[in-house]
């Protein structure tokens, strides 16, 4: 059990850089054209935050869906 925990810990320490890059990209998506256009059209911060949140959630779902098989393959090999 300790060996599997150590393997999981090592893989997570190596793989956090990908998640960090994705989070940086997601945080910059708040400056996308559709968010700025919504603010210029007079939408409230709540509406533009919801639009930004929908982009963030889609990125998180896609990244998690791709990361799970990679983690499984890494642990089994």
C-alpha angles and dihedrals in degrees: 000000000000091000092055091047090051091049091050091048093050093048092049092049090052095042100049091086091067091051090048091053091049092049091051090051091048093050089054091052088076086077094055120131096252092054092049091045091052091052092047090051089057101259114155124251088254092061094045090047089053091051090049090046092054090055091048093049092050091052092049092050092049094046093048092047090054095041098053097065090044091054092047092051091046093051095046094049 
